[in-house]
Tab-separated table of C-alpha atoms in Angstrom:
chain	number	residue	atom	x	y	z
Z	1	MET	CA	-58.450	-19.332	12.219
Z	2	ARG	CA	-56.686	-22.015	10.246
Z	3	THR	CA	-59.640	-22.104	7.884
Z	4	VAL	CA	-59.551	-18.359	7.441
Z	5	LYS	CA	-55.762	-18.478	6.824
Z	6	ARG	CA	-56.213	-21.141	4.193
Z	7	VAL	CA	-58.871	-19.090	2.446
Z	8	LEU	CA	-56.660	-15.990	2.494
Z	9	ALA	CA	-53.692	-17.949	1.256
Z	10	ALA	CA	-55.685	-19.447	-1.608
Z	11	ALA	CA	-57.090	-16.063	-2.566
Z	12	LEU	CA	-53.586	-14.546	-2.540
Z	13	GLY	CA	-52.329	-17.391	-4.691
Z	14	ILE	CA	-55.102	-16.897	-7.253
Z	15	THR	CA	-54.382	-13.149	-7.353
Z	16	MET	CA	-50.687	-13.728	-7.984
Z	17	LEU	CA	-51.354	-16.277	-10.720
Z	18	ALA	CA	-53.766	-13.814	-12.350
Z	19	ALA	CA	-51.161	-11.081	-12.219
Z	20	LEU	CA	-48.517	-13.355	-13.695
Z	21	GLY	CA	-50.857	-14.420	-16.389
Z	22	ALA	CA	-51.605	-10.840	-17.241
Z	23	CYS	CA	-47.881	-10.031	-17.541
Z	24	GLY	CA	-47.307	-13.043	-19.651
Z	25	GLY	CA	-50.222	-12.090	-21.950
Z	26	THR	CA	-48.846	-8.580	-22.347
Z	27	ARG	CA	-45.463	-9.915	-23.561
Z	28	SER	CA	-47.126	-12.323	-25.915
Z	29	THR	CA	-49.328	-9.599	-27.397
Z	30	ARG	CA	-46.364	-7.387	-28.056
Z	31	GLY	CA	-44.647	-10.209	-29.810
Z	32	THR	CA	-47.522	-10.805	-32.148
Z	33	GLY	CA	-47.656	-7.309	-33.300
Z	34	SER	CA	-50.745	-5.642	-31.681
Z	35	SER	CA	-50.288	-1.889	-31.251
Z	36	GLU	CA	-49.870	0.116	-28.080
Z	37	ALA	CA	-50.231	3.855	-28.125
Z	38	MET	CA	-46.951	5.773	-28.344
Z	39	GLU	CA	-46.103	9.010	-26.559
Z	40	LYS	CA	-46.648	12.171	-28.626
Z	41	GLY	CA	-43.223	13.414	-29.598
Z	42	GLY	CA	-41.735	9.902	-29.513
Z	43	THR	CA	-38.946	8.823	-31.756
Z	44	ILE	CA	-39.313	7.232	-35.224
Z	45	GLY	CA	-36.413	5.814	-37.210
Z	46	ILE	CA	-36.170	5.976	-40.987
Z	47	SER	CA	-33.392	3.962	-42.695
Z	48	MET	CA	-32.793	4.552	-46.385
Z	49	PRO	CA	-30.324	2.471	-48.468
Z	50	THR	CA	-28.275	5.235	-50.038
Z	51	LYS	CA	-28.093	9.017	-50.611
Z	52	SER	CA	-26.480	8.596	-54.022
Z	53	GLU	CA	-29.832	7.979	-55.836
Z	54	GLU	CA	-32.302	10.741	-56.297
Z	55	ARG	CA	-35.455	8.862	-55.249
Z	56	TRP	CA	-34.194	7.783	-51.810
Z	57	ASN	CA	-33.413	11.316	-50.864
Z	58	LYS	CA	-36.943	12.339	-51.742
Z	59	ASP	CA	-38.468	9.335	-49.959
Z	60	GLY	CA	-36.580	9.817	-46.719
Z	61	ASN	CA	-36.899	13.642	-46.516
Z	62	ASN	CA	-40.633	13.633	-47.568
Z	63	LEU	CA	-41.442	11.266	-44.746
Z	64	LYS	CA	-39.233	13.009	-42.239
Z	65	ALA	CA	-40.830	16.386	-42.889
Z	66	LYS	CA	-44.344	15.028	-42.491
Z	67	LEU	CA	-43.562	13.235	-39.200
Z	68	GLU	CA	-41.783	16.220	-37.671
Z	69	LYS	CA	-44.656	18.461	-38.620
Z	70	ALA	CA	-46.938	16.003	-36.718
Z	71	GLY	CA	-44.709	16.456	-33.643
Z	72	TYR	CA	-42.488	13.377	-33.751
Z	73	LYS	CA	-38.712	13.145	-33.392
Z	74	VAL	CA	-37.145	11.500	-36.492
Z	75	VAL	CA	-33.790	9.825	-36.879
Z	76	LEU	CA	-33.117	9.660	-40.667
Z	77	SER	CA	-30.087	7.779	-41.998
Z	78	PHE	CA	-28.708	6.825	-45.391
Z	79	ALA	CA	-26.657	3.580	-45.542
Z	80	ASP	CA	-24.286	4.428	-48.398
Z	81	ASP	CA	-25.213	1.111	-50.143
Z	82	LYS	CA	-23.577	-0.844	-47.337
Z	83	PRO	CA	-25.634	-3.484	-45.520
Z	84	ALA	CA	-23.420	-3.390	-42.498
Z	85	GLN	CA	-23.836	0.381	-42.219
Z	86	GLN	CA	-27.646	0.003	-42.436
Z	87	ASN	CA	-27.671	-2.582	-39.645
Z	88	ALA	CA	-25.601	-0.136	-37.480
Z	89	ASP	CA	-28.012	2.661	-38.328
Z	90	ILE	CA	-31.025	0.673	-37.290
Z	91	GLU	CA	-29.383	-0.424	-34.015
Z	92	ASN	CA	-28.567	3.244	-33.327
Z	93	MET	CA	-32.241	4.177	-33.863
Z	94	VAL	CA	-33.243	1.540	-31.342
Z	95	ASN	CA	-30.640	2.870	-28.856
Z	96	LYS	CA	-32.186	6.320	-29.272
Z	97	GLY	CA	-35.607	4.937	-28.293
Z	98	ALA	CA	-37.317	4.545	-31.721
Z	99	LYS	CA	-40.605	2.846	-31.269
Z	100	ILE	CA	-41.324	2.563	-34.994
Z	101	VAL	CA	-38.597	1.807	-37.507
Z	102	VAL	CA	-39.097	2.278	-41.289
Z	103	VAL	CA	-36.542	0.443	-43.415
Z	104	ALA	CA	-35.931	0.610	-47.177
Z	105	SER	CA	-33.347	-2.097	-47.231
Z	106	LYS	CA	-30.101	-2.105	-49.224
Z	107	ASP	CA	-30.066	-5.951	-48.921
Z	108	GLY	CA	-33.387	-7.466	-47.861
Z	109	THR	CA	-31.762	-10.469	-46.263
Z	110	ALA	CA	-28.753	-8.818	-44.602
Z	111	VAL	CA	-30.889	-6.416	-42.699
Z	112	GLY	CA	-32.739	-9.162	-40.888
Z	113	PRO	CA	-30.689	-9.264	-37.683
Z	114	ALA	CA	-30.998	-5.511	-37.146
Z	115	VAL	CA	-34.764	-5.472	-37.464
Z	116	GLU	CA	-34.996	-8.419	-35.211
Z	117	LYS	CA	-33.142	-6.379	-32.500
Z	118	ALA	CA	-35.565	-3.587	-33.163
Z	119	LYS	CA	-38.465	-5.933	-32.740
Z	120	ASP	CA	-37.070	-7.423	-29.589
Z	121	ALA	CA	-36.712	-3.887	-28.161
Z	122	GLY	CA	-40.481	-3.355	-28.670
Z	123	ALA	CA	-40.348	-1.375	-31.957
Z	124	LYS	CA	-42.804	-1.866	-34.870
Z	125	VAL	CA	-41.014	-2.497	-38.169
Z	126	ILE	CA	-42.275	-1.217	-41.588
Z	127	ALA	CA	-40.542	-2.438	-44.760
Z	128	TYR	CA	-40.531	0.550	-47.063
Z	129	ASP	CA	-40.765	-0.278	-50.826
Z	130	ARG	CA	-38.333	-3.206	-50.506
Z	131	LEU	CA	-39.400	-6.322	-48.548
Z	132	ILE	CA	-37.217	-7.485	-45.712
Z	133	MET	CA	-36.669	-11.246	-46.156
Z	134	ASN	CA	-36.321	-14.345	-44.047
Z	135	THR	CA	-37.485	-12.968	-40.717
Z	136	LYS	CA	-40.680	-12.652	-38.678
Z	137	ALA	CA	-39.647	-9.262	-37.399
Z	138	VAL	CA	-41.551	-7.344	-40.086
Z	139	ASP	CA	-44.986	-5.952	-39.101
Z	140	TYR	CA	-46.014	-4.192	-42.344
Z	141	TYR	CA	-44.863	-3.542	-45.911
Z	142	ALA	CA	-45.671	-0.518	-48.123
Z	143	THR	CA	-44.793	-0.470	-51.824
Z	144	PHE	CA	-46.239	-0.275	-55.255
Z	145	GLN	CA	-47.796	-3.048	-57.318
Z	146	LEU	CA	-44.419	-4.574	-58.212
Z	147	GLU	CA	-45.295	-6.774	-61.118
Z	148	GLN	CA	-47.380	-3.966	-62.644
Z	149	THR	CA	-44.180	-2.017	-63.095
Z	150	GLY	CA	-42.858	-4.744	-65.440
Z	151	VAL	CA	-46.229	-5.064	-67.116
Z	152	LEU	CA	-46.214	-1.322	-67.932
Z	153	GLU	CA	-42.708	-1.494	-69.340
Z	154	ALA	CA	-43.384	-4.616	-71.444
Z	155	ASN	CA	-46.707	-3.355	-72.725
Z	156	TRP	CA	-45.099	-0.156	-73.929
Z	157	LEU	CA	-42.473	-2.100	-75.888
Z	158	ILE	CA	-45.198	-4.435	-77.364
Z	159	ASP	CA	-47.170	-1.392	-78.493
Z	160	GLN	CA	-44.138	0.444	-79.843
Z	161	LEU	CA	-43.009	-2.640	-81.871
Z	162	GLY	CA	-46.543	-3.269	-83.133
Z	163	LEU	CA	-46.548	-6.891	-81.867
Z	164	LYS	CA	-50.296	-6.901	-81.055
Z	165	SER	CA	-50.969	-5.708	-84.637
Z	166	GLY	CA	-49.195	-8.730	-86.061
Z	167	ALA	CA	-45.702	-7.422	-86.674
Z	168	LYS	CA	-43.419	-10.369	-87.371
Z	169	GLY	CA	-39.938	-8.995	-86.721
Z	170	PRO	CA	-37.743	-10.641	-85.674
Z	171	TYR	CA	-36.815	-7.664	-83.436
Z	172	ASN	CA	-33.569	-7.597	-81.572
Z	173	VAL	CA	-34.161	-6.890	-77.859
Z	174	GLU	CA	-31.688	-6.804	-74.988
Z	175	LEU	CA	-32.906	-7.265	-71.466
Z	176	PHE	CA	-31.711	-6.117	-68.027
Z	177	SER	CA	-33.037	-6.738	-64.528
Z	178	GLY	CA	-32.347	-4.882	-61.274
Z	179	SER	CA	-29.901	-5.544	-58.467
Z	180	PRO	CA	-29.585	-9.176	-57.448
Z	181	ASP	CA	-29.860	-8.285	-53.750
Z	182	ASP	CA	-33.132	-6.448	-54.202
Z	183	ASN	CA	-36.175	-8.756	-53.860
Z	184	ASN	CA	-38.350	-6.186	-55.803
Z	185	ALA	CA	-36.255	-6.704	-59.011
Z	186	LYS	CA	-37.546	-10.249	-59.352
Z	187	PHE	CA	-41.155	-9.059	-59.448
Z	188	PHE	CA	-40.396	-6.266	-61.910
Z	189	PHE	CA	-38.845	-8.809	-64.276
Z	190	LYS	CA	-41.574	-11.293	-63.704
Z	191	GLY	CA	-44.296	-8.803	-64.745
Z	192	ALA	CA	-42.370	-7.955	-67.924
Z	193	TRP	CA	-41.176	-11.496	-68.895
Z	194	GLU	CA	-44.567	-13.111	-68.685
Z	195	LEU	CA	-45.717	-10.745	-71.407
Z	196	LEU	CA	-42.555	-10.878	-73.568
Z	197	GLN	CA	-41.758	-14.572	-73.359
Z	198	PRO	CA	-44.546	-15.657	-75.799
Z	199	TYR	CA	-43.007	-13.412	-78.470
Z	200	PHE	CA	-39.616	-15.084	-77.837
Z	201	GLN	CA	-41.413	-18.387	-78.147
Z	202	SER	CA	-42.826	-17.465	-81.523
Z	203	GLY	CA	-39.506	-15.947	-82.720
Z	204	VAL	CA	-40.866	-12.390	-83.125
Z	205	LEU	CA	-38.521	-11.213	-80.430
Z	206	VAL	CA	-34.851	-12.386	-80.204
Z	207	SER	CA	-31.902	-11.401	-77.990
Z	208	PRO	CA	-28.826	-12.160	-80.169
Z	209	SER	CA	-26.213	-11.340	-77.586
Z	210	GLN	CA	-25.014	-13.756	-74.970
Z	211	HIS	CA	-25.670	-11.245	-72.167
Z	212	GLY	CA	-26.241	-13.260	-68.975
Z	213	GLY	CA	-25.644	-16.519	-70.812
Z	214	GLY	CA	-28.296	-15.571	-73.398
Z	215	VAL	CA	-31.999	-14.888	-73.146
Z	216	SER	CA	-34.197	-17.153	-75.203
Z	217	LYS	CA	-37.740	-18.670	-75.084
Z	218	ASP	CA	-36.453	-21.056	-72.420
Z	219	PHE	CA	-35.318	-18.277	-70.068
Z	220	LYS	CA	-37.166	-18.493	-66.738
Z	221	VAL	CA	-38.185	-15.827	-64.165
Z	222	ALA	CA	-35.961	-17.708	-61.771
Z	223	ASP	CA	-32.992	-16.802	-64.057
Z	224	TRP	CA	-33.443	-13.021	-63.593
Z	225	GLN	CA	-30.261	-12.553	-61.658
Z	226	LYS	CA	-28.209	-13.656	-64.694
Z	227	ILE	CA	-29.052	-10.327	-66.353
Z	228	SER	CA	-29.021	-8.227	-63.227
Z	229	VAL	CA	-27.175	-4.939	-62.542
Z	230	GLN	CA	-25.524	-4.864	-59.205
Z	231	SER	CA	-26.838	-2.035	-56.992
Z	232	TRP	CA	-28.772	-0.667	-60.005
Z	233	LYS	CA	-25.620	1.251	-60.886
Z	234	THR	CA	-25.432	3.309	-64.107
Z	235	GLU	CA	-21.774	2.533	-64.543
Z	236	GLN	CA	-22.290	-1.220	-64.430
Z	237	ALA	CA	-25.204	-1.034	-66.864
Z	238	GLN	CA	-23.013	1.054	-69.249
Z	239	LYS	CA	-20.211	-1.439	-69.013
Z	240	ASP	CA	-22.565	-4.360	-69.666
Z	241	MET	CA	-24.197	-2.569	-72.626
Z	242	GLU	CA	-20.870	-1.697	-74.137
Z	243	SER	CA	-19.904	-5.370	-73.998
Z	244	ILE	CA	-23.202	-6.244	-75.705
Z	245	LEU	CA	-22.676	-3.684	-78.430
Z	246	ASP	CA	-19.030	-4.773	-79.075
Z	247	SER	CA	-19.973	-8.430	-79.314
Z	248	THR	CA	-23.225	-8.251	-81.274
Z	249	TYR	CA	-23.939	-4.826	-82.726
Z	250	ALA	CA	-20.502	-3.585	-83.814
Z	251	HIS	CA	-21.145	-3.708	-87.578
Z	252	GLY	CA	-24.411	-1.731	-87.976
Z	253	GLU	CA	-26.761	-4.437	-86.731
Z	254	LYS	CA	-30.171	-3.127	-85.646
Z	255	LEU	CA	-30.992	-2.905	-81.990
Z	256	ASP	CA	-34.722	-2.479	-81.720
Z	257	ALA	CA	-35.454	-2.295	-77.990
Z	258	VAL	CA	-33.982	-2.537	-74.506
Z	259	LEU	CA	-35.967	-3.624	-71.489
Z	260	SER	CA	-34.468	-1.620	-68.624
Z	261	PRO	CA	-36.110	-1.733	-65.173
Z	262	TYR	CA	-34.811	1.568	-63.843
Z	263	ASP	CA	-33.880	4.972	-65.137
Z	264	GLY	CA	-30.315	4.767	-63.846
Z	265	ILE	CA	-29.794	1.563	-65.949
Z	266	SER	CA	-31.406	3.244	-68.876
Z	267	GLN	CA	-28.924	6.110	-68.649
Z	268	GLY	CA	-26.069	3.586	-68.692
Z	269	VAL	CA	-27.564	1.957	-71.812
Z	270	ILE	CA	-27.894	5.425	-73.463
Z	271	ASN	CA	-24.281	6.277	-72.590
Z	272	ALA	CA	-23.070	3.024	-74.133
Z	273	ILE	CA	-25.038	3.472	-77.342
Z	274	GLN	CA	-23.800	7.052	-77.788
Z	275	SER	CA	-20.225	5.922	-77.195
Z	276	LYS	CA	-20.276	2.756	-79.326
Z	277	ARG	CA	-22.805	3.480	-81.951
Z	278	PRO	CA	-22.909	7.231	-82.805
Z	279	ASP	CA	-24.754	6.372	-85.980
Z	280	MET	CA	-27.795	5.707	-83.929
Z	281	ARG	CA	-29.785	8.910	-83.572
Z	282	PRO	CA	-32.641	9.715	-81.108
Z	283	ASN	CA	-36.083	10.247	-82.676
Z	284	SER	CA	-35.084	8.110	-85.688
Z	285	ASP	CA	-35.927	4.558	-86.740
Z	286	ASN	CA	-32.447	3.340	-85.739
Z	287	TRP	CA	-32.674	4.445	-82.148
Z	288	PRO	CA	-33.953	1.645	-79.811
Z	289	LYS	CA	-37.063	1.767	-77.708
Z	290	ILE	CA	-35.837	2.038	-74.088
Z	291	THR	CA	-37.908	1.627	-70.873
Z	292	GLY	CA	-37.202	2.691	-67.288
Z	293	GLN	CA	-38.614	3.292	-63.838
Z	294	ASP	CA	-38.777	5.985	-61.186
Z	295	ALA	CA	-39.255	9.132	-63.253
Z	296	MET	CA	-35.837	10.438	-62.255
Z	297	GLU	CA	-35.019	13.933	-63.439
Z	298	ILE	CA	-32.504	12.508	-65.963
Z	299	ALA	CA	-35.264	10.369	-67.347
Z	300	VAL	CA	-37.600	13.315	-67.712
Z	301	SER	CA	-34.942	15.107	-69.727
Z	302	ASN	CA	-34.122	12.022	-71.724
Z	303	ILE	CA	-37.819	11.296	-72.597
Z	304	SER	CA	-38.295	14.884	-73.744
Z	305	LYS	CA	-35.266	14.430	-76.091
Z	306	GLY	CA	-36.304	11.064	-77.376
Z	307	LEU	CA	-33.406	9.247	-75.830
Z	308	GLN	CA	-35.606	7.214	-73.502
Z	309	GLY	CA	-39.173	6.243	-74.474
Z	310	GLU	CA	-40.872	5.376	-71.177
Z	311	THR	CA	-40.507	5.381	-67.438
Z	312	VAL	CA	-42.716	4.027	-64.746
Z	313	PHE	CA	-43.731	6.734	-62.246
Z	314	LYS	CA	-44.036	5.582	-58.633
Z	315	ASP	CA	-45.280	8.623	-56.810
Z	316	VAL	CA	-43.036	8.638	-53.726
Z	317	ASN	CA	-45.127	11.422	-52.246
Z	318	LYS	CA	-48.048	9.032	-52.164
Z	319	LEU	CA	-45.864	6.307	-50.724
Z	320	ALA	CA	-44.656	8.636	-48.006
Z	321	ASP	CA	-48.275	9.552	-47.334
Z	322	ALA	CA	-49.268	5.892	-47.065
Z	323	VAL	CA	-46.482	5.100	-44.639
Z	324	TYR	CA	-47.139	8.324	-42.693
Z	325	ASP	CA	-50.830	7.176	-42.226
Z	326	MET	CA	-49.636	3.763	-41.166
Z	327	ILE	CA	-47.193	5.255	-38.650
Z	328	LEU	CA	-49.874	7.499	-37.135
Z	329	GLU	CA	-52.245	4.544	-36.690
Z	330	ILE	CA	-49.560	2.481	-34.987
Z	331	ALA	CA	-48.522	5.363	-32.791
Z	332	GLN	CA	-52.140	5.885	-31.680
Z	333	GLY	CA	-52.617	2.239	-30.958
Z	334	LYS	CA	-55.123	1.728	-33.849
Z	335	ASN	CA	-55.348	-1.087	-36.383
Z	336	VAL	CA	-53.601	-0.240	-39.615
Z	337	SER	CA	-56.076	0.527	-42.398
Z	338	GLY	CA	-55.786	0.398	-46.172
Z	339	LEU	CA	-53.964	-2.910	-46.271
Z	340	ASN	CA	-54.744	-4.574	-49.614
Z	341	GLY	CA	-52.350	-7.510	-49.993
Z	342	LYS	CA	-49.755	-9.738	-48.439
Z	343	PHE	CA	-46.151	-10.588	-49.477
Z	344	ASN	CA	-44.409	-13.708	-48.210
Z	345	ASN	CA	-40.816	-13.019	-47.129
Z	346	ASN	CA	-39.996	-16.704	-46.704
Z	347	SER	CA	-40.894	-16.602	-43.024
Z	348	VAL	CA	-44.258	-14.877	-42.774
Z	349	ASP	CA	-46.984	-13.292	-44.853
Z	350	VAL	CA	-46.451	-9.548	-44.332
Z	351	PRO	CA	-49.567	-7.375	-44.404
Z	352	SER	CA	-49.005	-4.953	-47.223
Z	353	LYS	CA	-50.262	-1.594	-48.601
Z	354	LEU	CA	-49.860	-1.587	-52.381
Z	355	LEU	CA	-50.093	1.503	-54.618
Z	356	GLU	CA	-50.549	1.820	-58.334
Z	357	PRO	CA	-47.643	2.845	-60.576
Z	358	GLN	CA	-48.142	4.922	-63.794
Z	359	GLY	CA	-46.471	4.599	-67.186
Z	360	ILE	CA	-44.981	7.978	-68.398
Z	361	THR	CA	-44.028	8.880	-72.028
Z	362	GLN	CA	-43.693	12.139	-73.956
Z	363	LYS	CA	-47.488	12.252	-74.282
Z	364	ASN	CA	-48.178	12.520	-70.518
Z	365	LEU	CA	-44.826	13.827	-69.196
Z	366	ALA	CA	-46.566	16.797	-67.735
Z	367	ASP	CA	-48.474	14.549	-65.339
Z	368	LEU	CA	-45.405	14.767	-63.167
Z	369	VAL	CA	-46.111	18.417	-62.554
Z	370	LYS	CA	-49.816	17.689	-61.951
Z	371	ALA	CA	-48.791	15.210	-59.302
Z	372	LYS	CA	-46.493	17.862	-57.655
Z	373	TYR	CA	-43.593	15.522	-58.190
Z	374	LEU	CA	-41.823	18.328	-60.044
Z	375	THR	CA	-42.409	22.083	-60.015
Z	376	GLN	CA	-43.311	23.685	-63.312
Z	377	GLU	CA	-40.058	25.589	-63.178
Z	378	ARG	CA	-37.971	22.448	-62.728
Z	379	PHE	CA	-39.930	20.616	-65.415
Z	380	ASP	CA	-39.278	23.418	-67.842
Z	381	GLN	CA	-35.592	23.372	-67.061
Z	382	LEU	CA	-35.407	19.633	-67.704
Z	383	THR	CA	-37.406	19.567	-70.883
Z	384	LYS	CA	-36.468	22.861	-72.583
């Protein structure tokens, strides 16, 4: 009997250890990001940085509509450009039982604690268009080829100024970068600066103002925040451009081009030129070449009028589709497909899905209708 008891005790001990090992393995697996199927009709959180900019309204509502049509509950919030508000929004989503949280961060570093709480609660975290920095609590990232945006802007300026054809200039160019708290802004500038810097080196391009301490051949990608526009605001860009015009272009000096990374900044530049230099006329030789990004409605109108020369179209419908597919795969417990890159956020290499942007000018402005980004009726209102 003693022998039988010992055997039974040993068997029971092994069974308990196996059970404990299985429980421990399950916790470990969740922490490393493998997917478990989610209930149909479960809750998904979408946190956008602001409602004051056209594109974030489109992004958030496009994704919400698709997910609700698929039968999921969606908590959509807009953070009013306030990192603290976004953190509170994300925590609220977790409290409502969100198992997947999609975050387009206002401040990629400040949002870290909130997504860590989401991760600890068992949610999957997807960084939407803007990478969340300095945390391991990011499972996936979806965005566009970031540097390619700057490449498209710079190449358009290079073509417009005839630099590849041997034009000697010197051409006066002023440069802006995006918000200093947006990690994407660095990559936009990097893509552009790597193409433009050789022309500064040769003296074909010059930036005569002291904007940001001065941009010269020795300016580095790491200096991008010196010429940044806080929160991408039109009003700040206008103020900065008015200062540039007052200090450097107040007596008829020629301004040949402006590198702007975003249509809202471009609008600020246009406002400043129209205020300070009414002698500059669109569609004439004395109007500068101006770039942009996001194909905002104001940019469509400006391009049709010759006020802005180019924008980079990032089809947010395609981005919403890509994230939608990602969410469905996670919800169904499948491996995420279509990943074609990785971005390091200073803590981990985040598996990424990267889409191609497109340069838009007067010549192909109607492509926005073909992409169903704008209706023909709205396009006609903006351009006619």
